[in-house]
Amino acid sequence: MTNTALREPAFPDAVITEAIRWTEEKGPLDDAEVLRAALARTSRTSDAPARITARALLLGERIGLQSELARARQWAPWVLLGLVALVVMAGLGLAGHVVGGGERHINVIVALASLLGLHALTLLLWLAGLWLPLGAFNTSSLGWIWLSLTARVAGGKRGQAPVLVRSATGLLARARLLPWALGLVSHGIWSLSFAAVLAALLFALAFRSYTLSWETTILDPAFFVHAVQVLGWAPAQIGFPVPDAATVLSPSPGAAGQRTWALWLTGCIVVYGLLPRLALVLLSAAVWHRRRGALRPDWSEPYYRKLTARFAALAPPAIVDADPGRAPGSAPAGLAPSELRDALFVIGFELPSDTAWPPEGLPANATPHVQRIDGSAPARRALLDQLAQARPRAVLLVCHAASSPDRGTERFLREVLAHCGECRLWLAPAAMDAPDANASQRWIDWLRDTGLPRVAATPRLEDALQALGATP
């Protein structure tokens, strides 16, 4: 019985995508060629998640994630079969300990506690894990042991298995499926174990003669009478007999009394052991089928928003010196108002060395967010990471008025637009620049031709700040 999660077509792709995210936490992977290949694979759609998934699959093939996941899926049923065999053998051993004594005497209360004690404890821990945010409850289940053993067998100590387990459990936890997915395995194993225990117990009780009774040193006999009646109520609802007070108090009940004790013990194991586990198997499967549509990455994470902006910047229509007649690209939609924070970023982009920085006349709330970058790839990526985290309401991009905009400027501007609410362009002059009345118009025409008319450009800092709702 393998976990249904491993057969879901979209789940492996989501696991690889999340695994790449965790891998890049240690440092970005070289993806210049991969980005273009992923864009080519998804040329018929503009869906950002599809592009991000295609990129992750290409990177995963390069670092061996797919092969590791394939090995895990091959080993999973065999590891599960071995775990089932061990648990069933342990159950048979426990049943043999209960009925295998040389004196053929069974203390029914001790036998019941032995057969149901560990089951009851693990079941309570699993139920607590559904309501309390305590991950240790999940790690103590047979499902987690199966998952950990599969990762160890498939990946060894140096493979990619840990990051795959982390991404898979993260997806399951986000979809509120982790305890149910692990529970599906755990409850299934317990069900098989109880089935084996019951088979061994019934075989022994059917073909051998045993004396069933209870013993105590300090407890009152009335306690046992009451306990037997309470524990026997639920089994009695499905036909199992319950020993009466006379049978419980009798030091040597006859054959009918022994038969009643044996069926009472069997009924308690069925009702309090086997049936709850079978019911939870069905419930876990139902919850899985209901929630499995949520098994996808959180595309609102800054990591994924940054990748979305990078793909948007590489969109084929978004080029500056396009051939005549080519349709302009559309501007990124930007963030929703509910996602924005009240902050203003002032960014100097590829400014001449003699440009005064920071410029005078900036509002006080912009002081912590004034930066100047040279346009290099590392500088752009670092700044875009900050924007993805900050999600500012407004960005003022400062460019050299006399310079000519190019593809790099457009790509960077599109990436900035994906991480903010609105953006304005201030065309700043350098110290040695001669007056040029056509510079501003050249930038305005360029913004219109590249599909970015909502980014207003102005040579006056005061006008740009006023448009952004910021005052010095």
CSV table of C-alpha atoms in Angstrom, one decimal:
chain,number,residue,atom,x,y,z
A,1,MET,CA,0.0,0.0,0.0
A,2,THR,CA,1.9,3.1,-1.2
A,3,ASN,CA,1.1,6.7,-0.3
A,4,THR,CA,-1.3,8.3,-2.8
A,5,ALA,CA,0.8,11.4,-2.9
A,6,LEU,CA,3.5,9.7,-4.9
A,7,ARG,CA,1.1,8.9,-7.7
A,8,GLU,CA,-0.3,12.4,-8.1
A,9,PRO,CA,1.0,13.8,-11.5
A,10,ALA,CA,1.4,17.4,-10.4
A,11,PHE,CA,3.0,16.6,-7.0
A,12,PRO,CA,6.4,15.5,-8.2
A,13,ASP,CA,6.8,18.8,-10.3
A,14,ALA,CA,5.8,20.8,-7.2
A,15,VAL,CA,8.3,18.9,-5.1
A,16,ILE,CA,11.1,19.7,-7.6
A,17,THR,CA,10.1,23.3,-7.8
A,18,GLU,CA,10.2,23.7,-4.0
A,19,ALA,CA,13.4,21.7,-3.8
A,20,ILE,CA,15.1,24.2,-6.2
A,21,ARG,CA,13.9,27.1,-4.0
A,22,TRP,CA,15.4,25.5,-0.9
A,23,THR,CA,18.6,24.7,-2.9
A,24,GLU,CA,18.9,28.4,-4.0
A,25,GLU,CA,18.7,29.6,-0.4
A,26,LYS,CA,22.4,28.7,-0.2
A,27,GLY,CA,23.1,30.7,-3.3
A,28,PRO,CA,21.5,31.2,-6.8
A,29,LEU,CA,22.2,28.6,-9.4
A,30,ASP,CA,23.5,29.6,-12.9
A,31,ASP,CA,20.3,29.8,-14.9
A,32,ALA,CA,21.0,32.2,-17.8
A,33,GLU,CA,20.5,29.5,-20.4
A,34,VAL,CA,17.8,27.7,-18.3
A,35,LEU,CA,15.6,30.8,-18.2
A,36,ARG,CA,15.6,31.1,-22.0
A,37,ALA,CA,15.0,27.4,-22.4
A,38,ALA,CA,12.1,27.5,-19.9
A,39,LEU,CA,10.6,30.5,-21.7
A,40,ALA,CA,10.8,28.6,-25.0
A,41,ARG,CA,9.1,25.6,-23.5
A,42,THR,CA,6.2,27.7,-22.3
A,43,SER,CA,6.0,30.0,-25.3
A,44,ARG,CA,2.3,29.3,-25.8
A,45,THR,CA,1.4,30.5,-22.3
A,46,SER,CA,2.2,33.6,-20.2
A,47,ASP,CA,1.4,31.7,-17.0
A,48,ALA,CA,4.2,32.5,-14.5
A,49,PRO,CA,3.8,29.3,-12.4
A,50,ALA,CA,4.2,27.2,-15.6
A,51,ARG,CA,7.4,29.1,-16.5
A,52,ILE,CA,8.8,28.8,-13.0
A,53,THR,CA,8.0,25.1,-12.9
A,54,ALA,CA,9.7,24.5,-16.3
A,55,ARG,CA,12.8,26.3,-15.0
A,56,ALA,CA,12.9,24.2,-11.8
A,57,LEU,CA,12.5,21.0,-13.8
A,58,LEU,CA,15.5,22.0,-16.0
A,59,LEU,CA,17.6,22.9,-13.1
A,60,GLY,CA,16.5,19.7,-11.3
A,61,GLU,CA,17.7,17.5,-14.1
A,62,ARG,CA,21.0,19.3,-14.0
A,63,ILE,CA,21.6,18.6,-10.3
A,64,GLY,CA,20.0,15.2,-10.2
A,65,LEU,CA,16.7,15.9,-8.3
A,66,GLN,CA,14.5,14.0,-10.8
A,67,SER,CA,16.7,10.9,-10.7
A,68,GLU,CA,16.7,11.0,-6.9
A,69,LEU,CA,12.9,11.4,-6.7
A,70,ALA,CA,12.5,8.5,-9.2
A,71,ARG,CA,14.7,6.2,-7.0
A,72,ALA,CA,12.6,7.2,-3.9
A,73,ARG,CA,9.4,6.3,-5.7
A,74,GLN,CA,10.9,3.0,-6.7
A,75,TRP,CA,12.0,2.2,-3.2
A,76,ALA,CA,8.9,3.5,-1.4
A,77,PRO,CA,6.7,0.4,-1.8
A,78,TRP,CA,9.5,-1.9,-0.8
A,79,VAL,CA,10.4,0.0,2.3
A,80,LEU,CA,6.7,0.2,3.2
A,81,LEU,CA,6.4,-3.6,2.7
A,82,GLY,CA,9.4,-4.2,4.9
A,83,LEU,CA,7.9,-1.9,7.6
A,84,VAL,CA,4.6,-3.7,7.4
A,85,ALA,CA,6.3,-7.0,7.8
A,86,LEU,CA,8.2,-5.8,10.9
A,87,VAL,CA,5.1,-4.4,12.5
A,88,VAL,CA,3.0,-7.5,11.7
A,89,MET,CA,5.7,-9.8,13.1
A,90,ALA,CA,5.8,-7.6,16.2
A,91,GLY,CA,2.0,-7.9,16.5
A,92,LEU,CA,2.2,-11.7,16.1
A,93,GLY,CA,5.0,-11.8,18.7
A,94,LEU,CA,2.9,-9.8,21.1
A,95,ALA,CA,-0.1,-12.1,20.5
A,96,GLY,CA,2.1,-15.1,21.0
A,97,HIS,CA,3.3,-13.6,24.3
A,98,VAL,CA,-0.3,-13.2,25.4
A,99,VAL,CA,-1.5,-16.7,24.6
A,100,GLY,CA,1.8,-18.6,24.5
A,101,GLY,CA,2.5,-19.0,28.2
A,102,GLY,CA,3.3,-22.5,29.3
A,103,GLU,CA,0.6,-22.4,32.0
A,104,ARG,CA,-2.1,-21.3,29.4
A,105,HIS,CA,-3.3,-18.6,31.8
A,106,ILE,CA,-4.3,-15.2,30.4
A,107,ASN,CA,-4.7,-12.1,32.6
A,108,VAL,CA,-7.3,-10.4,30.4
A,109,ILE,CA,-6.6,-6.9,31.8
A,110,VAL,CA,-2.9,-7.2,31.2
A,111,ALA,CA,-3.4,-8.7,27.8
A,112,LEU,CA,-5.7,-5.9,26.8
A,113,ALA,CA,-3.2,-3.3,28.0
A,114,SER,CA,-0.4,-5.0,26.2
A,115,LEU,CA,-2.3,-5.2,22.9
A,116,LEU,CA,-3.8,-1.7,22.9
A,117,GLY,CA,-1.4,0.4,25.0
A,118,LEU,CA,1.1,1.5,22.3
A,119,HIS,CA,-1.7,1.9,19.8
A,120,ALA,CA,-3.7,4.2,22.1
A,121,LEU,CA,-0.6,6.3,22.8
A,122,THR,CA,0.4,6.8,19.2
A,123,LEU,CA,-3.3,7.5,18.2
A,124,LEU,CA,-3.5,10.2,20.9
A,125,LEU,CA,-0.3,11.8,19.7
A,126,TRP,CA,-1.6,11.8,16.1
A,127,LEU,CA,-4.9,13.3,17.1
A,128,ALA,CA,-3.0,16.0,19.1
A,129,GLY,CA,-0.9,16.7,16.0
A,130,LEU,CA,-4.1,17.6,14.1
A,131,TRP,CA,-4.9,20.5,16.5
A,132,LEU,CA,-1.6,21.6,18.0
A,133,PRO,CA,1.4,23.0,16.0
A,134,LEU,CA,3.8,20.5,17.4
A,135,GLY,CA,5.7,18.8,14.5
A,136,ALA,CA,7.2,16.2,16.9
A,137,PHE,CA,3.9,14.4,17.0
A,138,ASN,CA,4.1,13.7,13.2
A,139,THR,CA,7.7,12.6,13.4
A,140,SER,CA,6.8,9.9,15.9
A,141,SER,CA,4.3,8.2,13.5
A,142,LEU,CA,4.9,5.1,11.4
A,143,GLY,CA,4.3,7.3,8.3
A,144,TRP,CA,7.2,9.6,9.1
A,145,ILE,CA,9.4,6.6,9.8
A,146,TRP,CA,8.5,5.2,6.4
A,147,LEU,CA,9.3,8.5,4.7
A,148,SER,CA,12.6,8.9,6.5
A,149,LEU,CA,13.7,5.3,5.7
A,150,THR,CA,12.7,5.8,2.1
A,151,ALA,CA,14.8,8.9,1.8
A,152,ARG,CA,17.8,7.2,3.5
A,153,VAL,CA,17.6,4.1,1.3
A,154,ALA,CA,17.1,6.0,-1.9
A,155,GLY,CA,19.6,8.9,-1.4
A,156,GLY,CA,22.1,7.6,1.1
A,157,LYS,CA,23.9,10.2,3.3
A,158,ARG,CA,25.1,12.5,0.5
A,159,GLY,CA,22.2,12.5,-1.9
A,160,GLN,CA,19.5,15.1,-2.5
A,161,ALA,CA,17.0,13.2,-0.4
A,162,PRO,CA,16.9,15.7,2.6
A,163,VAL,CA,15.9,18.7,0.4
A,164,LEU,CA,13.3,16.6,-1.4
A,165,VAL,CA,11.8,15.5,2.0
A,166,ARG,CA,11.8,19.1,3.2
A,167,SER,CA,10.0,20.3,0.1
A,168,ALA,CA,7.5,17.4,0.1
A,169,THR,CA,6.6,17.9,3.7
A,170,GLY,CA,6.5,21.6,3.3
A,171,LEU,CA,3.9,21.3,0.5
A,172,LEU,CA,1.9,18.8,2.5
A,173,ALA,CA,2.0,21.1,5.6
A,174,ARG,CA,0.9,24.2,3.5
A,175,ALA,CA,-2.1,22.2,2.1
A,176,ARG,CA,-2.9,21.0,5.7
A,177,LEU,CA,-2.3,17.4,4.5
A,178,LEU,CA,0.9,16.4,6.4
A,179,PRO,CA,-0.8,14.6,9.3
A,180,TRP,CA,-3.3,13.0,7.0
A,181,ALA,CA,-0.8,11.8,4.4
A,182,LEU,CA,1.5,10.3,7.1
A,183,GLY,CA,-1.6,9.1,8.9
A,184,LEU,CA,-2.8,7.2,5.8
A,185,VAL,CA,0.4,5.1,6.0
A,186,SER,CA,0.5,4.8,9.7
A,187,HIS,CA,-3.2,3.8,10.2
A,188,GLY,CA,-2.9,1.3,7.3
A,189,ILE,CA,0.1,-0.4,9.0
A,190,TRP,CA,-1.7,-0.5,12.3
A,191,SER,CA,-4.8,-2.0,10.7
A,192,LEU,CA,-2.7,-4.8,9.1
A,193,SER,CA,-1.0,-5.4,12.5
A,194,PHE,CA,-4.4,-5.7,14.3
A,195,ALA,CA,-5.7,-8.0,11.7
A,196,ALA,CA,-2.7,-10.3,12.2
A,197,VAL,CA,-3.0,-10.1,16.0
A,198,LEU,CA,-6.7,-11.0,15.8
A,199,ALA,CA,-6.1,-13.9,13.4
A,200,ALA,CA,-3.4,-15.3,15.7
A,201,LEU,CA,-5.5,-14.8,18.9
A,202,LEU,CA,-8.6,-16.4,17.4
A,203,PHE,CA,-6.6,-19.3,16.1
A,204,ALA,CA,-5.1,-19.9,19.5
A,205,LEU,CA,-8.4,-19.5,21.4
A,206,ALA,CA,-10.2,-21.8,19.0
A,207,PHE,CA,-7.8,-24.8,19.1
A,208,ARG,CA,-6.3,-24.5,22.6
A,209,SER,CA,-7.7,-24.4,26.1
A,210,TYR,CA,-6.9,-21.2,28.1
A,211,THR,CA,-8.0,-19.9,31.5
A,212,LEU,CA,-8.9,-16.2,31.4
A,213,SER,CA,-9.2,-14.2,34.6
A,214,TRP,CA,-7.9,-11.1,36.3
A,215,GLU,CA,-5.7,-10.6,39.3
A,216,THR,CA,-5.0,-7.8,41.7
A,217,THR,CA,-3.3,-7.1,45.0
A,218,ILE,CA,-4.6,-3.7,46.0
A,219,LEU,CA,-7.7,-2.9,43.8
A,220,ASP,CA,-11.2,-3.7,44.9
A,221,PRO,CA,-13.0,-6.4,42.9
A,222,ALA,CA,-15.9,-4.0,42.2
A,223,PHE,CA,-13.4,-1.9,40.2
A,224,PHE,CA,-13.0,-4.8,37.7
A,225,VAL,CA,-16.7,-5.5,37.5
A,226,HIS,CA,-17.2,-1.8,36.6
A,227,ALA,CA,-14.3,-1.7,34.2
A,228,VAL,CA,-15.4,-4.9,32.3
A,229,GLN,CA,-18.9,-3.5,31.9
A,230,VAL,CA,-17.7,-0.1,30.7
A,231,LEU,CA,-15.1,-1.5,28.2
A,232,GLY,CA,-17.6,-4.1,27.0
A,233,TRP,CA,-20.4,-1.6,26.2
A,234,ALA,CA,-19.1,-0.7,22.7
A,235,PRO,CA,-18.3,-4.3,21.6
A,236,ALA,CA,-21.7,-5.3,22.9
A,237,GLN,CA,-23.3,-3.0,20.3
A,238,ILE,CA,-22.0,-5.2,17.5
A,239,GLY,CA,-22.8,-8.5,19.1
A,240,PHE,CA,-19.8,-9.4,21.4
A,241,PRO,CA,-20.9,-10.7,24.9
A,242,VAL,CA,-20.0,-9.0,28.1
A,243,PRO,CA,-19.2,-11.0,31.3
A,244,ASP,CA,-21.7,-10.4,34.1
A,245,ALA,CA,-20.7,-9.6,37.7
A,246,ALA,CA,-21.0,-13.2,38.7
A,247,THR,CA,-18.6,-14.3,35.9
A,248,VAL,CA,-16.1,-11.5,36.7
A,249,LEU,CA,-16.1,-12.3,40.5
A,250,SER,CA,-16.0,-16.1,40.0
A,251,PRO,CA,-12.5,-17.5,40.7
A,252,SER,CA,-13.0,-20.4,38.2
A,253,PRO,CA,-15.8,-19.7,35.7
A,254,GLY,CA,-17.0,-22.7,33.7
A,255,ALA,CA,-16.6,-23.2,29.9
A,256,ALA,CA,-19.3,-20.8,29.1
A,257,GLY,CA,-17.7,-18.1,31.3
A,258,GLN,CA,-14.3,-18.7,29.6
A,259,ARG,CA,-15.9,-18.4,26.2
A,260,THR,CA,-17.5,-15.1,27.3
A,261,TRP,CA,-14.1,-13.8,28.5
A,262,ALA,CA,-12.4,-14.8,25.2
A,263,LEU,CA,-15.0,-13.1,23.1
A,264,TRP,CA,-15.0,-10.0,25.4
A,265,LEU,CA,-11.2,-9.7,24.9
A,266,THR,CA,-11.5,-10.2,21.1
A,267,GLY,CA,-14.3,-7.6,20.9
A,268,CYS,CA,-12.3,-5.0,22.8
A,269,ILE,CA,-9.4,-5.4,20.3
A,270,VAL,CA,-11.7,-5.2,17.3
A,271,VAL,CA,-13.6,-2.1,18.6
A,272,TYR,CA,-10.8,-0.2,20.3
A,273,GLY,CA,-8.0,-1.3,18.0
A,274,LEU,CA,-8.9,-2.4,14.5
A,275,LEU,CA,-12.0,-0.4,13.7
A,276,PRO,CA,-10.6,3.1,14.7
A,277,ARG,CA,-7.6,2.5,12.5
A,278,LEU,CA,-9.7,1.3,9.5
A,279,ALA,CA,-12.0,4.3,10.0
A,280,LEU,CA,-9.0,6.7,10.0
A,281,VAL,CA,-7.6,5.1,6.9
A,282,LEU,CA,-10.9,6.0,5.1
A,283,LEU,CA,-11.0,9.4,6.6
A,284,SER,CA,-7.4,10.2,5.7
A,285,ALA,CA,-8.0,9.1,2.1
A,286,ALA,CA,-11.1,11.3,1.9
A,287,VAL,CA,-9.3,14.3,3.3
A,288,TRP,CA,-6.4,13.7,0.8
A,289,HIS,CA,-8.7,13.6,-2.2
A,290,ARG,CA,-10.5,16.8,-1.0
A,291,ARG,CA,-7.3,18.9,-0.4
A,292,ARG,CA,-4.9,17.6,-2.9
A,293,GLY,CA,-5.6,20.5,-5.2
A,294,ALA,CA,-3.8,22.8,-2.8
A,295,LEU,CA,-0.5,20.9,-3.3
A,296,ARG,CA,1.3,23.7,-5.0
A,297,PRO,CA,4.0,26.2,-4.1
A,298,ASP,CA,3.1,29.6,-2.6
A,299,TRP,CA,3.6,31.7,-5.7
A,300,SER,CA,3.3,34.9,-3.6
A,301,GLU,CA,6.7,34.2,-2.0
A,302,PRO,CA,9.4,36.8,-2.8
A,303,TYR,CA,11.5,34.2,-4.4
A,304,TYR,CA,8.8,33.3,-6.9
A,305,ARG,CA,7.8,37.0,-7.5
A,306,LYS,CA,11.4,37.7,-8.4
A,307,LEU,CA,11.4,34.9,-10.9
A,308,THR,CA,8.1,36.1,-12.3
A,309,ALA,CA,9.7,39.5,-12.9
A,310,ARG,CA,12.8,38.0,-14.5
A,311,PHE,CA,10.6,36.0,-16.9
A,312,ALA,CA,8.5,39.1,-17.7
A,313,ALA,CA,11.7,41.0,-18.5
A,314,LEU,CA,12.7,38.3,-21.0
A,315,ALA,CA,9.3,38.3,-22.8
A,316,PRO,CA,10.0,38.5,-26.5
A,317,PRO,CA,8.0,41.8,-27.2
A,318,ALA,CA,9.8,43.6,-24.4
A,319,ILE,CA,12.9,44.9,-26.4
A,320,VAL,CA,14.0,48.5,-27.0
A,321,ASP,CA,15.3,48.6,-30.5
A,322,ALA,CA,12.6,46.4,-32.0
A,323,ASP,CA,12.2,46.0,-35.8
A,324,PRO,CA,9.6,48.4,-37.3
A,325,GLY,CA,6.1,47.2,-36.9
A,326,ARG,CA,6.7,44.9,-33.9
A,327,ALA,CA,4.0,45.2,-31.3
A,328,PRO,CA,5.2,46.7,-27.9
A,329,GLY,CA,5.2,44.5,-24.8
A,330,SER,CA,2.7,45.2,-22.0
A,331,ALA,CA,3.9,46.5,-18.6
A,332,PRO,CA,3.8,44.2,-15.6
A,333,ALA,CA,0.7,44.6,-13.5
A,334,GLY,CA,2.6,45.3,-10.3
A,335,LEU,CA,1.5,44.3,-6.8
A,336,ALA,CA,-2.1,44.6,-5.5
A,337,PRO,CA,-2.7,47.5,-3.0
A,338,SER,CA,-3.2,45.0,-0.1
A,339,GLU,CA,0.3,43.7,-0.6
A,340,LEU,CA,2.1,47.1,-0.6
A,341,ARG,CA,3.9,48.8,2.3
A,342,ASP,CA,4.1,52.6,2.7
A,343,ALA,CA,7.7,53.1,1.6
A,344,LEU,CA,9.5,55.1,-1.1
A,345,PHE,CA,12.6,53.7,-2.8
A,346,VAL,CA,14.9,56.1,-4.7
A,347,ILE,CA,17.2,54.2,-7.1
A,348,GLY,CA,20.0,55.7,-9.1
A,349,PHE,CA,20.6,53.6,-12.2
A,350,GLU,CA,23.8,53.8,-14.3
A,351,LEU,CA,24.4,57.4,-13.4
A,352,PRO,CA,27.7,59.2,-14.4
A,353,SER,CA,30.3,59.4,-11.6
A,354,ASP,CA,29.9,63.2,-11.4
A,355,THR,CA,26.2,63.1,-10.7
A,356,ALA,CA,25.5,64.4,-7.2
A,357,TRP,CA,24.2,61.6,-5.0
A,358,PRO,CA,22.0,61.4,-3.0
A,359,PRO,CA,20.0,64.2,-4.7
A,360,GLU,CA,18.8,67.2,-2.6
A,361,GLY,CA,15.1,67.6,-1.9
A,362,LEU,CA,14.2,64.1,-1.1
A,363,PRO,CA,11.4,63.4,1.5
A,364,ALA,CA,12.5,62.2,4.9
A,365,ASN,CA,10.8,58.8,4.6
A,366,ALA,CA,13.0,58.0,1.5
A,367,THR,CA,16.3,58.4,3.3
A,368,PRO,CA,16.6,54.7,4.4
A,369,HIS,CA,15.9,53.5,0.9
A,370,VAL,CA,18.2,55.6,-1.3
A,371,GLN,CA,20.5,53.4,-3.4
A,372,ARG,CA,22.7,53.7,-6.4
A,373,ILE,CA,23.7,50.8,-8.6
A,374,ASP,CA,26.0,50.5,-11.6
A,375,GLY,CA,23.7,48.2,-13.6
A,376,SER,CA,25.7,45.0,-13.1
A,377,ALA,CA,23.9,41.7,-12.7
A,378,PRO,CA,24.8,41.1,-9.1
A,379,ALA,CA,23.8,44.7,-8.1
A,380,ARG,CA,20.5,44.3,-9.9
A,381,ARG,CA,19.7,41.0,-8.3
A,382,ALA,CA,20.6,42.3,-4.8
A,383,LEU,CA,18.3,45.4,-5.3
A,384,LEU,CA,15.4,43.3,-6.7
A,385,ASP,CA,15.7,41.0,-3.7
A,386,GLN,CA,15.3,44.0,-1.4
A,387,LEU,CA,12.3,45.2,-3.4
A,388,ALA,CA,10.7,41.8,-3.3
A,389,GLN,CA,11.0,41.8,0.5
A,390,ALA,CA,10.0,45.5,1.0
A,391,ARG,CA,7.1,45.7,-1.5
A,392,PRO,CA,7.2,49.5,-1.6
A,393,ARG,CA,4.2,51.7,-2.6
A,394,ALA,CA,6.4,53.8,-4.8
A,395,VAL,CA,9.8,53.7,-6.6
A,396,LEU,CA,11.6,56.7,-8.1
A,397,LEU,CA,14.1,55.6,-10.7
A,398,VAL,CA,16.8,58.1,-11.4
A,399,CYS,CA,18.4,57.9,-14.8
A,400,HIS,CA,20.9,60.0,-16.7
A,401,ALA,CA,18.9,62.3,-19.1
A,402,ALA,CA,21.5,62.4,-21.8
A,403,SER,CA,22.0,58.7,-22.0
A,404,SER,CA,20.1,56.5,-24.4
A,405,PRO,CA,17.7,53.8,-23.0
A,406,ASP,CA,18.5,50.3,-24.1
A,407,ARG,CA,17.3,46.7,-23.5
A,408,GLY,CA,19.1,46.5,-20.1
A,409,THR,CA,17.2,49.6,-18.9
A,410,GLU,CA,13.9,48.2,-20.1
A,411,ARG,CA,14.5,44.8,-18.5
A,412,PHE,CA,15.4,46.4,-15.2
A,413,LEU,CA,12.4,48.8,-15.3
A,414,ARG,CA,10.0,45.9,-15.9
A,415,GLU,CA,11.6,43.9,-13.0
A,416,VAL,CA,11.1,46.9,-10.7
A,417,LEU,CA,7.5,47.4,-11.8
A,418,ALA,CA,6.7,43.8,-10.7
A,419,HIS,CA,7.8,44.6,-7.1
A,420,CYS,CA,6.1,47.9,-6.4
A,421,GLY,CA,2.8,49.8,-6.7
A,422,GLU,CA,3.9,52.6,-9.0
A,423,CYS,CA,7.1,53.9,-10.5
A,424,ARG,CA,8.3,57.3,-11.9
A,425,LEU,CA,11.4,58.2,-13.9
A,426,TRP,CA,13.4,61.3,-13.0
A,427,LEU,CA,15.8,62.3,-15.8
A,428,ALA,CA,18.7,63.8,-13.8
A,429,PRO,CA,21.4,65.8,-15.5
A,430,ALA,CA,25.1,65.2,-14.7
A,431,ALA,CA,27.3,68.1,-13.5
A,432,MET,CA,29.0,68.6,-16.9
A,433,ASP,CA,25.9,68.1,-19.1
A,434,ALA,CA,24.9,70.9,-21.5
A,435,PRO,CA,21.1,71.7,-21.6
A,436,ASP,CA,19.3,69.3,-24.0
A,437,ALA,CA,15.6,70.0,-24.5
A,438,ASN,CA,15.1,66.8,-26.6
A,439,ALA,CA,16.5,64.4,-23.9
A,440,SER,CA,13.2,64.1,-21.9
A,441,GLN,CA,11.2,63.6,-25.1
A,442,ARG,CA,13.5,60.9,-26.2
A,443,TRP,CA,12.8,59.0,-23.0
A,444,ILE,CA,9.1,59.6,-23.1
A,445,ASP,CA,8.9,58.3,-26.7
A,446,TRP,CA,10.9,55.3,-25.7
A,447,LEU,CA,8.6,54.4,-22.8
A,448,ARG,CA,5.6,54.7,-25.1
A,449,ASP,CA,7.2,52.5,-27.8
A,450,THR,CA,8.2,49.8,-25.3
A,451,GLY,CA,4.7,49.4,-23.8
A,452,LEU,CA,5.5,51.3,-20.6
A,453,PRO,CA,3.5,54.6,-20.9
A,454,ARG,CA,2.3,54.4,-17.3
A,455,VAL,CA,5.8,55.1,-16.2
A,456,ALA,CA,5.9,58.9,-16.4
A,457,ALA,CA,9.3,60.6,-17.1
A,458,THR,CA,10.1,64.1,-16.1
A,459,PRO,CA,13.3,66.2,-15.8
A,460,ARG,CA,12.1,67.8,-12.6
A,461,LEU,CA,12.5,66.0,-9.2
A,462,GLU,CA,9.6,68.0,-7.7
A,463,ASP,CA,7.2,66.8,-10.4
A,464,ALA,CA,8.3,63.2,-10.0
A,465,LEU,CA,7.8,63.3,-6.2
A,466,GLN,CA,4.5,65.0,-6.5
A,467,ALA,CA,3.2,62.3,-8.9
A,468,LEU,CA,4.3,59.7,-6.3
A,469,GLY,CA,2.5,61.5,-3.5
A,470,ALA,CA,5.7,62.3,-1.7
A,471,THR,CA,6.7,65.8,-0.6
A,472,PRO,CA,10.1,66.9,0.6
